CSV table of C-alpha atoms in Angstrom, one decimal:
chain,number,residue,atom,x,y,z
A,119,UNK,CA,60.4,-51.1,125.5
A,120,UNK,CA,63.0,-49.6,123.9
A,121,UNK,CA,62.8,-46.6,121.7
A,122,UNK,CA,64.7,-47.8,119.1
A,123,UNK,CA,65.0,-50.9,118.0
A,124,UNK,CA,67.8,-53.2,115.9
A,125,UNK,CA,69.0,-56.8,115.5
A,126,UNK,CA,72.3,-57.2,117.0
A,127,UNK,CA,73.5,-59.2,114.5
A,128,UNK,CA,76.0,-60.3,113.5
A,129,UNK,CA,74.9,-60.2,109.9
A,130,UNK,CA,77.2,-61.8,107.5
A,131,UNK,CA,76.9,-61.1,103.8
A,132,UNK,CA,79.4,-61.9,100.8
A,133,UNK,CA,81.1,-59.4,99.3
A,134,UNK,CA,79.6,-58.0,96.5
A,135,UNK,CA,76.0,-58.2,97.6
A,136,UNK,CA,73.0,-56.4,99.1
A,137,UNK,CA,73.5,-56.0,103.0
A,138,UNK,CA,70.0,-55.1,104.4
A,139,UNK,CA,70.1,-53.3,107.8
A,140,UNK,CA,66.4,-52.7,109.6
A,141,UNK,CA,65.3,-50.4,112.1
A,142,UNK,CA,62.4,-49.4,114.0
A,143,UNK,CA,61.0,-46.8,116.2
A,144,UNK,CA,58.2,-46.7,118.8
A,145,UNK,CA,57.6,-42.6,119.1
A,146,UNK,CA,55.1,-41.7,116.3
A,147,UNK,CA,56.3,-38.4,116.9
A,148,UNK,CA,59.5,-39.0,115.1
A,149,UNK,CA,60.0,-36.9,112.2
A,150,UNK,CA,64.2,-37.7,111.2
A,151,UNK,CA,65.9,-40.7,111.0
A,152,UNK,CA,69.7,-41.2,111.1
A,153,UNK,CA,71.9,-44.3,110.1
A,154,UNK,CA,75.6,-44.3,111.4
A,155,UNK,CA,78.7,-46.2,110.7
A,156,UNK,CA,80.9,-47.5,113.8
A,157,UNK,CA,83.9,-48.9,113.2
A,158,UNK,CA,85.3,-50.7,116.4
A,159,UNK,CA,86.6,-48.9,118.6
A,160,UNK,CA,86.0,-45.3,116.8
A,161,UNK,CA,83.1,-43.0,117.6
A,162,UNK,CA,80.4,-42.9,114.7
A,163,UNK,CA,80.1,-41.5,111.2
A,164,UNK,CA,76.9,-40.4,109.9
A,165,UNK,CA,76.2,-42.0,106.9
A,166,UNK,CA,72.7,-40.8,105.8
A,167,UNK,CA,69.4,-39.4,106.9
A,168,UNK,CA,65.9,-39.3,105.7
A,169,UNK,CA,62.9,-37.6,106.9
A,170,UNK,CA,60.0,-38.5,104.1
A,171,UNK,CA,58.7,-41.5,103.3
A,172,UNK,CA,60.2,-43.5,100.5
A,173,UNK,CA,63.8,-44.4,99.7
A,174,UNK,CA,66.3,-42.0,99.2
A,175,UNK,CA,70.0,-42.9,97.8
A,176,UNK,CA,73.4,-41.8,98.1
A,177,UNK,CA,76.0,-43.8,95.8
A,178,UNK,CA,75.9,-47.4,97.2
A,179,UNK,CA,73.3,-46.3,100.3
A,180,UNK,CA,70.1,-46.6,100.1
A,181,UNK,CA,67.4,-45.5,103.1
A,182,UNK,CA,64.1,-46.7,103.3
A,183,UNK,CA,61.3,-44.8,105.5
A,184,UNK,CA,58.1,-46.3,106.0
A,185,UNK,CA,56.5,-44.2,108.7
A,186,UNK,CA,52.9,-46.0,109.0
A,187,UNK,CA,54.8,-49.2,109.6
A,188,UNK,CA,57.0,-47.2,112.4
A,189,UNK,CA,60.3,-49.2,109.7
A,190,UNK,CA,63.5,-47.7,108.9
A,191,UNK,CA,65.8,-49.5,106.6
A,192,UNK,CA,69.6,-49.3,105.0
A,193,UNK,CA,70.5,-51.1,101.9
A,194,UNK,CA,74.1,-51.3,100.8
A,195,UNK,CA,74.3,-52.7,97.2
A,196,UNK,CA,77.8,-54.3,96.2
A,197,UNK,CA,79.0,-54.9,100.0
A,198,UNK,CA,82.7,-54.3,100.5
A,199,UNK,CA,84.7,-56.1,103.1
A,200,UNK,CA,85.4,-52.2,104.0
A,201,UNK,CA,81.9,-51.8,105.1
A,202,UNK,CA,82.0,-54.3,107.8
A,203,UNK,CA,81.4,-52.6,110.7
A,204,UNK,CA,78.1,-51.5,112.9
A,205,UNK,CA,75.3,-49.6,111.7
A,206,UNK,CA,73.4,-47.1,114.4
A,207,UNK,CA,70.0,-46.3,113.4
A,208,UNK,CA,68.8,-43.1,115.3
A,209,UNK,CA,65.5,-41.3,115.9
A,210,UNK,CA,64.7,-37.7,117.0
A,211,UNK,CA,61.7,-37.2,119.6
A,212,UNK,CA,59.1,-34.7,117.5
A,213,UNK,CA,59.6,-31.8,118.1
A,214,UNK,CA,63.3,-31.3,120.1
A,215,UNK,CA,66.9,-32.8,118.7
A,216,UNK,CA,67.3,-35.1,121.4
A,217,UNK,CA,68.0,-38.3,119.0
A,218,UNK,CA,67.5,-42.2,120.4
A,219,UNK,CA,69.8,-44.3,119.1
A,220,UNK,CA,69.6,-48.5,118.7
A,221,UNK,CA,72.0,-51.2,120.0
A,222,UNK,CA,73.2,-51.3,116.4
A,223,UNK,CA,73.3,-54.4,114.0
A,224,UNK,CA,77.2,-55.9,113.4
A,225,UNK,CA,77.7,-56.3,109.2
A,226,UNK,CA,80.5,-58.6,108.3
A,227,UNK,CA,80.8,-58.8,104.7
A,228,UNK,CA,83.0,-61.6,104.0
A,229,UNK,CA,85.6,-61.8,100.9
B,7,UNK,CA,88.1,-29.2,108.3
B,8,UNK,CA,87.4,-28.2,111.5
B,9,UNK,CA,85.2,-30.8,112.8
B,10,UNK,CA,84.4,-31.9,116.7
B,11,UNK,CA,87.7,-32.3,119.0
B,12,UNK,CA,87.7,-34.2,121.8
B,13,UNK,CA,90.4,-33.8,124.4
B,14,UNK,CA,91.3,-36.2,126.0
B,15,UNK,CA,91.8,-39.3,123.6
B,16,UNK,CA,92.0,-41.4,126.7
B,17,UNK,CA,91.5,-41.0,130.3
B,18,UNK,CA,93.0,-43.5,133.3
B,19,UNK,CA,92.1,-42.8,136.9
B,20,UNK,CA,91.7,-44.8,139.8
B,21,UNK,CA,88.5,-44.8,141.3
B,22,UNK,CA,87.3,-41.9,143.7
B,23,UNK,CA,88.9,-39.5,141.4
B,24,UNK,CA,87.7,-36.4,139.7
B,25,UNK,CA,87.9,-36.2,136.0
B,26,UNK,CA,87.1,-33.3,133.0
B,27,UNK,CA,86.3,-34.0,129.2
B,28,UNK,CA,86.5,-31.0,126.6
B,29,UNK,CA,84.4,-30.5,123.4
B,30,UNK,CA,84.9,-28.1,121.1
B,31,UNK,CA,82.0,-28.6,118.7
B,32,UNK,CA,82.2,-27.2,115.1
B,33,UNK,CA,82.2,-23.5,114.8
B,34,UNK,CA,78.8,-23.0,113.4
B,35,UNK,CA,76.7,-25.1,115.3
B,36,UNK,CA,74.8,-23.9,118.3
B,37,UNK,CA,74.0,-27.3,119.8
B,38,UNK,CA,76.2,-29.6,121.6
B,39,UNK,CA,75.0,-33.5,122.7
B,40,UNK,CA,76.9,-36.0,125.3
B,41,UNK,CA,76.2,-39.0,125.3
B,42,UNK,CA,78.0,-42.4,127.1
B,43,UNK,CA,78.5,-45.3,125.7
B,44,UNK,CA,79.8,-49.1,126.8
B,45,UNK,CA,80.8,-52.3,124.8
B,46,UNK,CA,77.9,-53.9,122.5
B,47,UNK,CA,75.5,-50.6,123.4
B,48,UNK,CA,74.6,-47.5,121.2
B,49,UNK,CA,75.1,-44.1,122.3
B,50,UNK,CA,73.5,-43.0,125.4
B,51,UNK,CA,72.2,-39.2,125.8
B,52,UNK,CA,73.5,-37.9,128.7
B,53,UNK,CA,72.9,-33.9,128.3
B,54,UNK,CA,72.5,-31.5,125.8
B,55,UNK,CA,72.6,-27.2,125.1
B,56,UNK,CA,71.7,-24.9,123.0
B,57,UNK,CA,74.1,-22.0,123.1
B,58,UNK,CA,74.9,-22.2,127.0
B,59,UNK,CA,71.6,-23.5,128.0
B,60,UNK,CA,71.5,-27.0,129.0
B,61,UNK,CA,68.4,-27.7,127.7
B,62,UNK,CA,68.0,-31.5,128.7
B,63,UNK,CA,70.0,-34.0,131.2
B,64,UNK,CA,68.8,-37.4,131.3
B,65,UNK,CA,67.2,-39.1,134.5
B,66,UNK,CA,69.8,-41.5,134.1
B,67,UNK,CA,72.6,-38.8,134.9
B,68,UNK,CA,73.4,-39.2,138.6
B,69,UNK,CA,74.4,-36.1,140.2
B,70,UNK,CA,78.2,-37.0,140.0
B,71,UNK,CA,78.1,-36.1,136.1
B,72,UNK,CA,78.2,-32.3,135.8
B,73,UNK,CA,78.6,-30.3,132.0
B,74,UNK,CA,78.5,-26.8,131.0
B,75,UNK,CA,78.6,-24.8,128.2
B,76,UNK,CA,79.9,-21.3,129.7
B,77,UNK,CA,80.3,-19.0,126.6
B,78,UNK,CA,78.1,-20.9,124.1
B,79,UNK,CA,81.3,-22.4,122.6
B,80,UNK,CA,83.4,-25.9,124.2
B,81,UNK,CA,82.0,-27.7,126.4
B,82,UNK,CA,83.0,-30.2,129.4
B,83,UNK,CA,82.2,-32.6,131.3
B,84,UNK,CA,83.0,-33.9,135.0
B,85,UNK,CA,82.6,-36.9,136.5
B,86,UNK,CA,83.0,-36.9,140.3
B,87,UNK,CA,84.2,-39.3,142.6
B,88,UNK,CA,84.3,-41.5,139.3
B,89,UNK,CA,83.5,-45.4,140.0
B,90,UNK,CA,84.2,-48.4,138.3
B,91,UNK,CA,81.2,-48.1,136.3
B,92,UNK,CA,81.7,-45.3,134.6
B,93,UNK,CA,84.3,-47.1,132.7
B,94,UNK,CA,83.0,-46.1,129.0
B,95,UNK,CA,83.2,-44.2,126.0
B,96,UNK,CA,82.3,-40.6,126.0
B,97,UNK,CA,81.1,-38.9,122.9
B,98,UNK,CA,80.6,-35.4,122.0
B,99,UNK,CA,78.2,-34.3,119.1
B,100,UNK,CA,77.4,-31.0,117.6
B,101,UNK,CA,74.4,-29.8,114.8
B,102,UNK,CA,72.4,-26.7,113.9
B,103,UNK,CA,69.4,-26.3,115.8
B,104,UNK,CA,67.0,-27.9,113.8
B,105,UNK,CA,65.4,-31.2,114.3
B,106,UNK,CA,66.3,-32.3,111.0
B,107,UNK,CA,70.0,-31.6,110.8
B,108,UNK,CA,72.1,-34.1,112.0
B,109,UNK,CA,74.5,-34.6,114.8
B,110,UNK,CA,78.1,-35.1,114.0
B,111,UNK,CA,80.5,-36.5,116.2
B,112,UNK,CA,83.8,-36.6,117.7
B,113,UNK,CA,86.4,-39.2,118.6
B,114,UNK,CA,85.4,-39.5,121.8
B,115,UNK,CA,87.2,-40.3,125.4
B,116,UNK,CA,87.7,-43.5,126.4
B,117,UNK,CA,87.7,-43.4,130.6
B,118,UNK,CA,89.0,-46.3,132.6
B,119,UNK,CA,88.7,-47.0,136.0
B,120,UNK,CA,91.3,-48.8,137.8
């Protein structure tokens, strides 16, 4: 099973709406939770992070933690065909920095 | 901004051959990740140190793969004997030693074997 887990997608929105990325974790010991940004072909940008339960934003980013459910999610409210790209969701094992990272889910946000 | 450099960009060899990746993490930051990764795949951890202590190497890490961090500061990474299958990206991060702070990355080297 792997430690981290995401739908590959692709997942294909239209511009201007809500893209909803989902993520989750098997090591109850994790305590932070990362999402990045990959563009093809570059190495990945951290976008945000969240370590409490609950929903924390950042402009049009929005992370969602729900650690009884084992769930991380991103929302990204008014898509841009400039966010098309693919969203890492990463884990750290309680306790050390080593961080697990998922497959990542492809967002196409279509004009 | 000084943030992490990767050097080089991109790497072609031909199979059998030796090759070295440098990191130079960002200044402040005492901890320095590698990690691989291949088409359609997330990053893969590799190794990582605190300071110059290489404080984890994963099982998957065969013992052509060799890194150190000699002063604390850059860092490489060798692959001998390289095969076909080590055709991938290879991607340096850096943080603060904290679990909550977050890695950062660079631009990575993308090796090719012919």
């Amino acid at each position: 099973q792997k430690e981290v887990e995401q739908n590959s997608g692709p997942l294909s929105v239209p511009e201007g709406a809500i893209a909803s990325l989902n993520c989750t974790y098997s090591d109850r010991g994790s305590q932070s939770f990362f999402w990045y940004r990959q563009y093809s072909g570059k190495s990945p940008e951290l976008i945000m992070f969240i370590y409490s339960n609950g929903d924390k934003e950042d402009g049009r980013f929005t992370a969602q933690l729900n650690k009884a459910s084992q769930y991380v999610s991103l929302l990204i409210r008014d898509s841009q065909p400039s966010d098309s790209a693919t969203y890492l969701c990463a884990a750290n094992s309680g306790g050390y920095q080593k961080v697990t990272f998922g497959i990542g889910t492809k967002l196409q946000v279509i004009p | 901004d000084t943030g992490v450099s990767q050097d080089p960009r991109h790497k072609i060899t031909k199979r059998g051959q030796n090759v070295t990746f440098r990191c130079d993490p960002i200044s402040e930051h005492n901890r320095l990740y590698w990690y691989r990764q291949t088409l359609g795949q997330g990053p893969e951890f590799l190794t990582y140190f605190q300071n110059e202590a290489q404080l984890e190497k994963s099982r998957l890490l065969s013992d052509r793969f060799s890194a150190e961090r000699p002063k604390g500061s850059f860092s490489t990474l060798e692959i001998q004997r390289t095969e076909q299958g080590d055709s991938a990206m290879y991607l340096c991060a850096s943080s603060l030693a904290h679990p909550d702070q977050p890695q950062h990355f660079g631009d990575g080297t993308r090796l090719s074997i012919l």
